[in-house]
Tab-separated table of C-alpha atoms (C1' of nucleotides) in Angstrom:
chain	number	residue	atom	x	y	z
T	1	MET	CA	13.278	11.000	-11.328
T	2	THR	CA	10.083	11.426	-9.335
T	3	THR	CA	7.451	9.248	-10.883
T	4	PRO	CA	3.780	9.570	-9.934
T	5	ARG	CA	4.115	6.187	-8.255
T	6	GLU	CA	6.899	7.536	-6.073
T	7	LYS	CA	4.989	10.628	-5.078
T	8	ILE	CA	1.966	8.542	-4.126
T	9	ILE	CA	4.041	6.227	-1.937
T	10	GLN	CA	5.710	9.068	-0.101
T	11	THR	CA	2.448	10.895	0.462
T	12	ALA	CA	0.848	7.684	1.686
T	13	CYS	CA	3.711	7.272	4.159
T	14	ASN	CA	2.922	10.579	5.787
T	15	LEU	CA	-0.839	10.211	5.798
T	16	LEU	CA	-0.761	6.667	7.146
T	17	GLU	CA	1.587	7.767	9.893
T	18	GLN	CA	-0.661	10.602	10.982
T	19	GLN	CA	-4.168	9.302	10.317
T	20	GLY	CA	-3.904	5.587	9.792
T	21	TYR	CA	-5.177	3.292	7.086
T	22	HIS	CA	-8.934	3.615	7.357
T	23	ALA	CA	-8.911	7.380	7.789
T	24	SER	CA	-6.746	7.970	4.722
T	25	GLY	CA	-8.904	7.844	1.616
T	26	LEU	CA	-7.617	7.139	-1.862
T	27	ASN	CA	-8.863	10.495	-3.070
T	28	GLU	CA	-7.042	12.231	-0.254
T	29	ILE	CA	-3.779	10.459	-1.007
T	30	ILE	CA	-3.972	11.234	-4.705
T	31	GLN	CA	-4.879	14.846	-4.166
T	32	ALA	CA	-2.168	15.445	-1.569
T	33	SER	CA	0.468	13.779	-3.716
T	34	GLY	CA	-0.310	15.858	-6.755
T	35	ALA	CA	-0.067	12.708	-8.869
T	36	PRO	CA	-2.454	12.227	-11.772
T	37	LYS	CA	-5.698	10.769	-10.545
T	38	GLY	CA	-6.527	8.666	-13.537
T	39	SER	CA	-3.473	6.455	-13.363
T	40	LEU	CA	-3.887	5.236	-9.809
T	41	TYR	CA	-4.800	1.684	-10.731
T	42	HIS	CA	-2.252	1.707	-13.499
T	43	TYR	CA	0.590	2.080	-10.980
T	44	PHE	CA	-1.131	0.153	-8.205
T	45	PRO	CA	-3.229	-2.674	-9.658
T	46	GLY	CA	-3.648	-4.005	-6.134
T	47	GLY	CA	-5.470	-0.849	-5.089
T	48	LYS	CA	-5.259	0.627	-1.628
T	49	THR	CA	-3.715	-2.504	-0.161
T	50	GLU	CA	-0.768	-2.328	-2.519
T	51	ILE	CA	-0.227	1.353	-1.749
T	52	ALA	CA	-0.150	0.588	1.970
T	53	VAL	CA	2.268	-2.310	1.521
T	54	GLU	CA	4.640	-0.110	-0.459
T	55	ALA	CA	4.309	2.733	2.039
T	56	VAL	CA	5.077	0.440	4.966
T	57	GLY	CA	8.164	-0.845	3.194
T	58	ARG	CA	9.297	2.678	2.496
T	59	ALA	CA	8.720	3.721	6.091
T	60	ALA	CA	10.783	0.769	7.248
T	61	GLU	CA	13.705	1.700	5.005
T	62	THR	CA	13.634	5.306	6.134
T	63	THR	CA	13.443	4.352	9.800
T	64	ALA	CA	16.208	1.779	9.503
T	65	ARG	CA	18.478	4.344	7.886
T	66	ILE	CA	17.879	6.868	10.668
T	67	VAL	CA	18.550	4.221	13.305
T	68	GLU	CA	21.745	3.150	11.563
T	69	GLU	CA	23.016	6.699	11.369
T	70	HIS	CA	22.531	7.280	15.079
T	71	LEU	CA	24.059	3.957	16.076
T	72	ALA	CA	27.069	4.527	13.812
T	73	ALA	CA	27.751	7.982	15.214
T	74	TYR	CA	28.650	6.837	18.720
T	75	ALA	CA	31.285	4.509	20.069
T	76	ASP	CA	28.820	2.827	22.435
T	77	PRO	CA	25.384	1.479	21.455
T	78	ASP	CA	23.735	2.868	24.573
T	79	GLU	CA	24.700	6.400	23.604
T	80	GLY	CA	23.467	5.815	20.064
T	81	VAL	CA	20.103	4.616	21.345
T	82	ARG	CA	19.841	7.495	23.775
T	83	THR	CA	20.397	10.151	21.130
T	84	LEU	CA	18.074	8.304	18.769
T	85	LEU	CA	15.276	8.486	21.328
T	86	GLU	CA	15.968	12.152	21.942
T	87	GLU	CA	15.789	12.777	18.215
T	88	ILE	CA	12.467	10.916	18.006
T	89	ALA	CA	11.135	12.940	20.931
T	90	ARG	CA	12.196	16.121	19.181
T	91	ARG	CA	10.436	15.123	15.963
T	92	VAL	CA	7.256	14.029	17.702
T	93	GLU	CA	7.105	17.238	19.692
T	94	GLU	CA	7.916	19.363	16.649
T	95	SER	CA	5.028	17.879	14.692
T	96	GLY	CA	2.613	18.784	17.457
T	97	TYR	CA	2.333	15.063	18.284
T	98	ALA	CA	0.752	14.503	14.884
T	99	ALA	CA	3.554	12.334	13.547
T	100	GLY	CA	5.897	9.700	14.930
T	101	GLY	CA	6.007	5.942	14.666
T	102	PRO	CA	5.267	5.545	10.972
T	103	LEU	CA	4.349	1.884	11.386
T	104	MET	CA	2.404	1.433	14.599
T	105	LEU	CA	-0.993	2.705	13.526
T	106	VAL	CA	-1.161	0.749	10.294
T	107	ALA	CA	0.265	-2.312	12.035
T	108	LEU	CA	-2.498	-2.317	14.627
T	109	GLU	CA	-5.307	-1.432	12.238
T	110	THR	CA	-4.533	-4.235	9.827
T	111	VAL	CA	-3.379	-7.000	12.166
T	112	ASN	CA	-6.754	-8.714	11.858
T	113	SER	CA	-8.017	-7.456	8.536
T	114	SER	CA	-5.256	-7.578	5.927
T	115	GLU	CA	-2.698	-10.328	5.727
T	116	PRO	CA	-0.526	-8.614	3.054
T	117	ILE	CA	-0.225	-5.394	5.042
T	118	ASN	CA	0.418	-7.278	8.272
T	119	HIS	CA	3.157	-9.208	6.493
T	120	ALA	CA	4.756	-5.957	5.389
T	121	CYS	CA	4.591	-4.633	8.954
T	122	ARG	CA	6.198	-7.758	10.330
T	123	GLN	CA	9.034	-7.516	7.837
T	124	ALA	CA	9.397	-3.843	8.681
T	125	TYR	CA	9.745	-4.417	12.412
T	126	ARG	CA	12.052	-7.397	11.901
T	127	HIS	CA	14.261	-5.270	9.673
T	128	ILE	CA	14.511	-2.480	12.208
T	129	GLN	CA	15.141	-5.012	14.961
T	130	SER	CA	18.030	-6.454	12.957
T	131	VAL	CA	19.680	-3.054	12.707
T	132	PHE	CA	19.803	-2.786	16.486
T	133	SER	CA	20.815	-6.426	16.830
T	134	ARG	CA	23.785	-6.120	14.479
T	135	ARG	CA	25.087	-3.116	16.349
T	136	LEU	CA	24.802	-4.943	19.665
T	137	MET	CA	26.662	-7.935	18.242
T	138	ALA	CA	29.388	-5.652	16.968
T	139	ALA	CA	29.701	-4.423	20.545
T	140	GLY	CA	30.294	-7.939	21.788
T	141	MET	CA	26.938	-9.546	22.459
T	142	ASN	CA	26.063	-12.997	21.195
T	143	GLU	CA	23.282	-13.321	18.644
T	144	ALA	CA	20.512	-14.585	20.911
T	145	ALA	CA	21.074	-11.918	23.539
T	146	ALA	CA	21.371	-9.206	20.894
T	147	ASP	CA	18.114	-10.246	19.225
T	148	SER	CA	16.276	-10.262	22.535
T	149	LEU	CA	17.571	-6.874	23.571
T	150	ALA	CA	16.920	-5.436	20.117
T	151	LEU	CA	13.298	-6.576	20.296
T	152	LEU	CA	12.927	-4.917	23.675
T	153	ILE	CA	14.407	-1.718	22.263
T	154	VAL	CA	11.937	-1.646	19.374
T	155	SER	CA	9.018	-2.411	21.702
T	156	THR	CA	10.009	0.302	24.134
T	157	ILE	CA	10.476	2.900	21.416
T	158	GLU	CA	7.068	2.150	19.942
T	159	GLY	CA	5.326	2.185	23.307
T	160	ALA	CA	6.958	5.412	24.405
T	161	THR	CA	6.121	7.055	21.081
T	162	LEU	CA	2.510	5.926	21.453
T	163	LEU	CA	2.271	7.406	24.933
T	164	SER	CA	4.063	10.608	23.969
T	165	ARG	CA	1.691	11.219	21.107
T	166	THR	CA	-1.411	10.391	23.130
T	167	LEU	CA	-0.411	12.409	26.190
T	168	HIS	CA	1.047	15.251	24.141
T	169	SER	CA	4.262	15.120	26.094
T	170	PRO	CA	7.836	14.124	25.318
T	171	GLN	CA	8.210	12.663	28.784
T	172	PRO	CA	7.508	9.007	27.914
T	173	LEU	CA	10.194	9.079	25.222
T	174	ARG	CA	12.653	10.787	27.532
T	175	GLU	CA	12.035	8.268	30.302
T	176	ALA	CA	12.503	5.451	27.813
T	177	ALA	CA	15.761	6.969	26.594
T	178	GLY	CA	17.327	6.796	30.035
T	179	PHE	CA	15.940	3.374	30.802
T	180	LEU	CA	17.140	1.836	27.559
T	181	ALA	CA	20.585	3.401	27.678
T	182	GLU	CA	21.104	2.185	31.224
T	183	HIS	CA	19.959	-1.326	30.406
T	184	ILE	CA	22.074	-1.610	27.284
T	185	ARG	CA	25.183	-0.393	29.056
T	186	ARG	CA	24.630	-2.822	31.889
T	187	HIS	CA	24.222	-5.745	29.547
T	188	LEU	CA	27.311	-4.835	27.577
T	189	THR	CA	29.564	-4.398	30.605
T	190	SER	CA	28.445	-7.743	31.999
T	191	GLN	CA	29.443	-9.488	28.769
T	192	PRO	CA	32.717	-11.448	28.470
T	193	GLY	CA	34.217	-9.040	25.960
T	194	GLY	CA	32.801	-5.914	27.646
V	1	MET	CA	-29.592	-4.550	35.170
V	2	THR	CA	-28.182	-4.609	31.659
V	3	THR	CA	-29.506	-1.608	29.828
V	4	PRO	CA	-29.131	-1.220	26.061
V	5	ARG	CA	-26.682	1.572	26.752
V	6	GLU	CA	-24.548	-0.768	28.787
V	7	LYS	CA	-24.549	-3.476	26.154
V	8	ILE	CA	-23.533	-0.988	23.479
V	9	ILE	CA	-20.626	0.309	25.543
V	10	GLN	CA	-19.298	-3.146	26.276
V	11	THR	CA	-19.607	-4.247	22.666
V	12	ALA	CA	-17.886	-1.068	21.532
V	13	CYS	CA	-15.015	-1.825	23.929
V	14	ASN	CA	-14.329	-5.113	22.225
V	15	LEU	CA	-14.738	-3.893	18.665
V	16	LEU	CA	-12.602	-0.793	19.202
V	17	GLU	CA	-9.904	-2.925	20.758
V	18	GLN	CA	-9.792	-5.334	17.840
V	19	GLN	CA	-10.590	-3.147	14.840
V	20	GLY	CA	-10.212	0.436	15.910
V	21	TYR	CA	-12.462	3.446	15.615
V	22	HIS	CA	-12.759	3.957	11.892
V	23	ALA	CA	-13.208	0.276	11.095
V	24	SER	CA	-16.018	-0.184	13.594
V	25	GLY	CA	-19.275	1.038	12.122
V	26	LEU	CA	-22.281	2.113	14.115
V	27	ASN	CA	-24.395	-0.558	12.499
V	28	GLU	CA	-21.842	-3.203	13.403
V	29	ILE	CA	-21.717	-2.100	17.021
V	30	ILE	CA	-25.501	-2.060	17.360
V	31	GLN	CA	-25.956	-5.404	15.676
V	32	ALA	CA	-23.216	-7.104	17.699
V	33	SER	CA	-24.556	-5.699	20.962
V	34	GLY	CA	-28.083	-6.920	20.342
V	35	ALA	CA	-29.342	-3.549	21.542
V	36	PRO	CA	-32.338	-1.964	19.858
V	37	LYS	CA	-31.219	-0.055	16.810
V	38	GLY	CA	-33.741	2.721	16.948
V	39	SER	CA	-32.669	4.080	20.298
V	40	LEU	CA	-29.024	4.651	19.516
V	41	TYR	CA	-29.196	8.429	19.501
V	42	HIS	CA	-31.551	8.372	22.447
V	43	TYR	CA	-28.838	6.843	24.644
V	44	PHE	CA	-25.925	8.532	22.890
V	45	PRO	CA	-26.947	12.001	21.688
V	46	GLY	CA	-23.285	12.661	20.905
V	47	GLY	CA	-23.258	9.894	18.339
V	48	LYS	CA	-20.247	7.750	17.615
V	49	THR	CA	-17.882	10.071	19.459
V	50	GLU	CA	-19.819	9.687	22.698
V	51	ILE	CA	-19.866	5.906	22.349
V	52	ALA	CA	-16.087	5.876	21.903
V	53	VAL	CA	-15.518	8.158	24.891
V	54	GLU	CA	-17.640	5.900	27.089
V	55	ALA	CA	-15.937	2.778	25.770
V	56	VAL	CA	-12.483	4.205	26.429
V	57	GLY	CA	-13.473	5.059	29.984
V	58	ARG	CA	-14.825	1.573	30.510
V	59	ALA	CA	-11.672	0.003	29.102
V	60	ALA	CA	-9.591	2.111	31.457
V	61	GLU	CA	-11.593	0.991	34.495
V	62	THR	CA	-11.359	-2.655	33.511
V	63	THR	CA	-7.630	-2.429	32.857
V	64	ALA	CA	-6.960	-0.561	36.086
V	65	ARG	CA	-8.803	-3.213	38.046
V	66	ILE	CA	-6.784	-6.022	36.474
V	67	VAL	CA	-3.546	-4.183	37.180
V	68	GLU	CA	-4.560	-3.549	40.778
V	69	GLU	CA	-5.401	-7.195	41.337
V	70	HIS	CA	-2.024	-8.362	40.107
V	71	LEU	CA	-0.099	-5.752	42.038
V	72	ALA	CA	-2.004	-6.541	45.225
V	73	ALA	CA	-1.382	-10.263	44.953
V	74	TYR	CA	2.391	-10.079	45.437
V	75	ALA	CA	4.567	-8.743	48.183
V	76	ASP	CA	6.932	-7.057	45.726
V	77	PRO	CA	5.849	-4.770	42.845
V	78	ASP	CA	8.331	-6.338	40.431
V	79	GLU	CA	6.671	-9.727	40.838
V	80	GLY	CA	3.244	-8.179	40.384
V	81	VAL	CA	4.333	-6.522	37.155
V	82	ARG	CA	5.966	-9.707	35.917
V	83	THR	CA	2.858	-11.812	36.397
V	84	LEU	CA	0.707	-9.044	34.939
V	85	LEU	CA	2.784	-9.078	31.749
V	86	GLU	CA	2.592	-12.853	31.611
V	87	GLU	CA	-1.164	-12.650	31.968
V	88	ILE	CA	-1.365	-10.081	29.159
V	89	ALA	CA	0.795	-12.274	26.962
V	90	ARG	CA	-1.483	-15.199	27.677
V	91	ARG	CA	-4.588	-13.217	26.753
V	92	VAL	CA	-3.075	-11.782	23.591
V	93	GLU	CA	-1.912	-15.191	22.459
V	94	GLU	CA	-5.236	-16.785	23.373
V	95	SER	CA	-7.156	-14.319	21.215
V	96	GLY	CA	-5.016	-15.173	18.219
V	97	TYR	CA	-3.397	-11.732	18.543
V	98	ALA	CA	-6.743	-10.159	17.726
V	99	ALA	CA	-7.169	-8.476	21.098
V	100	GLY	CA	-4.926	-6.802	23.649
V	101	GLY	CA	-4.273	-3.204	24.532
V	102	PRO	CA	-7.847	-1.894	24.551
V	103	LEU	CA	-6.716	1.708	24.309
V	104	MET	CA	-3.774	1.954	21.960
V	105	LEU	CA	-5.556	1.747	18.634
V	106	VAL	CA	-8.227	4.300	19.422
V	107	ALA	CA	-5.647	6.529	21.081
V	108	LEU	CA	-3.510	6.657	17.960
V	109	GLU	CA	-6.388	6.939	15.516
V	110	THR	CA	-7.948	9.907	17.231
V	111	VAL	CA	-4.901	11.816	18.481
V	112	ASN	CA	-5.248	14.289	15.629
V	113	SER	CA	-8.900	14.034	14.737
V	114	SER	CA	-11.033	14.034	17.888
V	115	GLU	CA	-10.264	16.106	20.939
V	116	PRO	CA	-12.934	14.503	23.166
V	117	ILE	CA	-11.738	10.983	22.470
V	118	ASN	CA	-8.108	11.979	22.895
V	119	HIS	CA	-9.011	13.526	26.225
V	120	ALA	CA	-10.625	10.273	27.314
V	121	CYS	CA	-7.518	8.342	26.263
V	122	ARG	CA	-5.253	10.684	28.196
V	123	GLN	CA	-7.340	10.271	31.309
V	124	ALA	CA	-7.337	6.522	30.784
V	125	TYR	CA	-3.563	6.256	30.568
V	126	ARG	CA	-3.063	8.648	33.470
V	127	HIS	CA	-5.417	6.569	35.575
V	128	ILE	CA	-3.572	3.345	34.814
V	129	GLN	CA	-0.259	5.058	35.441
V	130	SER	CA	-1.481	6.171	38.863
V	131	VAL	CA	-2.289	2.588	39.822
V	132	PHE	CA	1.310	1.559	39.218
V	133	SER	CA	2.598	4.722	40.839
V	134	ARG	CA	0.651	4.218	44.049
V	135	ARG	CA	1.925	0.669	44.380
V	136	LEU	CA	5.522	1.833	43.886
V	137	MET	CA	5.092	4.525	46.513
V	138	ALA	CA	3.689	1.967	48.917
V	139	ALA	CA	6.895	0.027	48.344
V	140	GLY	CA	8.990	2.988	49.406
V	141	MET	CA	9.581	5.165	46.377
V	142	ASN	CA	9.019	8.900	46.438
V	143	GLU	CA	6.258	10.356	44.271
V	144	ALA	CA	8.371	11.762	41.452
V	145	ALA	CA	10.358	8.576	41.009
V	146	ALA	CA	7.227	6.444	41.213
V	147	ASP	CA	5.429	8.518	38.580
V	148	SER	CA	8.389	8.309	36.221
V	149	LEU	CA	8.784	4.584	36.629
V	150	ALA	CA	5.032	4.035	36.311
V	151	LEU	CA	4.986	5.923	33.023
V	152	LEU	CA	7.819	3.776	31.752
V	153	ILE	CA	5.938	0.641	32.784
V	154	VAL	CA	2.809	1.723	30.898
V	155	SER	CA	4.848	2.665	27.820
V	156	THR	CA	6.692	-0.626	27.810
V	157	ILE	CA	3.530	-2.679	28.226
V	158	GLU	CA	1.847	-0.866	25.356
V	159	GLY	CA	4.845	-1.174	23.070
V	160	ALA	CA	5.367	-4.841	23.814
V	161	THR	CA	1.671	-5.549	23.270
V	162	LEU	CA	1.810	-3.706	19.955
V	163	LEU	CA	4.804	-5.757	18.804
V	164	SER	CA	3.361	-9.028	20.058
V	165	ARG	CA	0.138	-8.500	18.163
V	166	THR	CA	1.880	-7.382	14.989
V	167	LEU	CA	4.502	-10.149	14.995
V	168	HIS	CA	2.044	-12.785	16.206
V	169	SER	CA	4.370	-13.793	18.984
V	170	PRO	CA	4.309	-13.529	22.769
V	171	GLN	CA	8.059	-12.922	22.789
V	172	PRO	CA	7.979	-9.105	23.004
V	173	LEU	CA	5.716	-9.250	26.047
V	174	ARG	CA	7.835	-11.941	27.664
V	175	GLU	CA	11.037	-9.979	27.087
V	176	ALA	CA	9.405	-6.891	28.525
V	177	ALA	CA	8.258	-8.819	31.583
V	178	GLY	CA	11.791	-9.824	32.502
V	179	PHE	CA	13.355	-6.463	31.831
V	180	LEU	CA	10.685	-4.499	33.677
V	181	ALA	CA	10.786	-6.750	36.730
V	182	GLU	CA	14.551	-6.479	36.877
V	183	HIS	CA	14.469	-2.720	36.496
V	184	ILE	CA	11.801	-2.246	39.161
V	185	ARG	CA	13.583	-4.471	41.651
V	186	ARG	CA	16.834	-2.612	41.107
V	187	HIS	CA	15.186	0.752	41.690
V	188	LEU	CA	13.488	-0.445	44.856
V	189	THR	CA	16.592	-1.998	46.403
V	190	SER	CA	18.583	1.171	45.750
V	191	GLN	CA	16.014	3.246	47.650
V	192	PRO	CA	16.641	4.414	51.222
V	193	GLY	CA	13.840	2.267	52.639
V	194	GLY	CA	14.552	-0.735	50.365
G	1	DG	C1'	-0.969	7.024	-19.172
G	2	DT	C1'	-4.418	9.861	-18.047
G	3	DC	C1'	-9.028	11.426	-18.102
G	4	DT	C1'	-14.168	11.475	-16.775
G	5	DA	C1'	-18.049	9.182	-15.383
G	6	DT	C1'	-20.070	5.949	-12.719
G	7	DA	C1'	-21.265	1.717	-10.218
G	8	DC	C1'	-22.175	0.028	-5.742
G	9	DG	C1'	-22.030	-0.267	-1.019
G	10	DG	C1'	-21.298	1.833	3.049
G	11	DT	C1'	-21.113	5.743	6.491
G	12	DG	C1'	-22.993	8.769	10.427
G	13	DA	C1'	-26.929	11.183	11.315
G	14	DT	C1'	-31.864	12.823	11.270
G	15	DA	C1'	-37.120	12.889	10.848
G	16	DG	C1'	-41.364	11.349	11.922
G	17	DA	C1'	-44.624	7.495	12.908
G	18	DC	C1'	-45.977	4.664	16.707
Y	1	DG	C1'	-38.106	4.103	23.633
Y	2	DT	C1'	-38.086	1.968	19.480
Y	3	DC	C1'	-39.024	1.606	14.666
Y	4	DT	C1'	-38.465	2.554	9.605
Y	5	DA	C1'	-37.280	5.499	6.068
Y	6	DT	C1'	-34.250	8.533	4.306
Y	7	DC	C1'	-30.678	11.954	4.023
Y	8	DA	C1'	-26.206	13.596	2.072
Y	9	DC	C1'	-21.876	12.134	1.777
Y	10	DC	C1'	-17.924	9.144	1.293
Y	11	DG	C1'	-15.465	4.965	0.275
Y	12	DT	C1'	-13.050	1.725	-3.304
Y	13	DA	C1'	-13.079	0.122	-7.666
Y	14	DT	C1'	-14.130	-0.168	-12.675
Y	15	DA	C1'	-15.305	1.108	-17.652
Y	16	DG	C1'	-14.432	3.318	-21.612
Y	17	DA	C1'	-12.928	7.493	-24.207
Y	18	DC	C1'	-8.788	9.738	-25.679
DNA sequence: GTCTATACGGTGATAGAC
DNA sequence: GTCTATCACCGTATAGAC
């Protein structure tokens, strides 16, 4: 069942990722989604803000699922993170550096202008952080250390994606992949249960 | 000598940093700068795009100077980077997470929509990267290794700033400070001349 | 639920007087 | 150099018919 509401949210996800909040007009979103134009405010009484909040939540779910899949596919978290970064680099490059980091642009644009959207972005990043953190705890780290390292992982991924897109090069993401994998492995092997 | 052109560029720097390109209107920039409104296209025949290009260049110079000062103030690059990150965290926190990372927002907004502005952002990041790289080479690293590590440093700073602003917490920047300093020190001590 | 029409303010940019 | 007036377009949001 693909409701008009669903199509609008998914289209908004892509447009916000590539263009950002202010550059993505309501008309553009509706037209690209193929959803009926007249029922926009029927499905989203909160207007553009509500669409963005829903899109950010959707982007967070999608991202968290991808992260989980990569982390679950390898016996060691450092290898999971490394392949995740390589996959991100592949996707960013494949899109011609037009896509990648579905949250960062909206997060920055709205940090000072929309409390509801900022709240959604915070929840999104905290959710993704928790996925990394749980995996690190399962590998033997205590909660505080896992949370700290998970936050660093998310920060590094976002920064490397930002630089890769801006510089039109996968190098920042590839550098980050090696750096993160090395750091994670070191922290795990220095743990009591390592 | 503070020409109207100069005032406009500096005002644009601040507004672009806080709100981004699409959210900062020409009227807003002119009014906030106190510059005469009628001479906008006399000083900037290229319109809004030219203002943004100039502002990005100015932001890059300012940032590079701050980085250089911190790196020059310490005998070891890892300590310079650590205090730089702490200074950034202080500034971001002090602004109420409204400012920080003068380039990232414009860089992301324009990566797919304005070639001239993207070019300015690329030059800006490359310039800042070279400041780190030169300091690492002075500490004994070879050029390739220094460039790689410098790119990672820039990526990590940008990502941590992004997360700190979004989450309204200095923690991402503080985590990044410790991890980067540790990583840099390790790389330097494993070098031949370390 | 979906449509069309429209209100209302804003945008970047230009023209021409001074 | 600076001003005012104005352009054509776009934005979000709403009203009312069906």
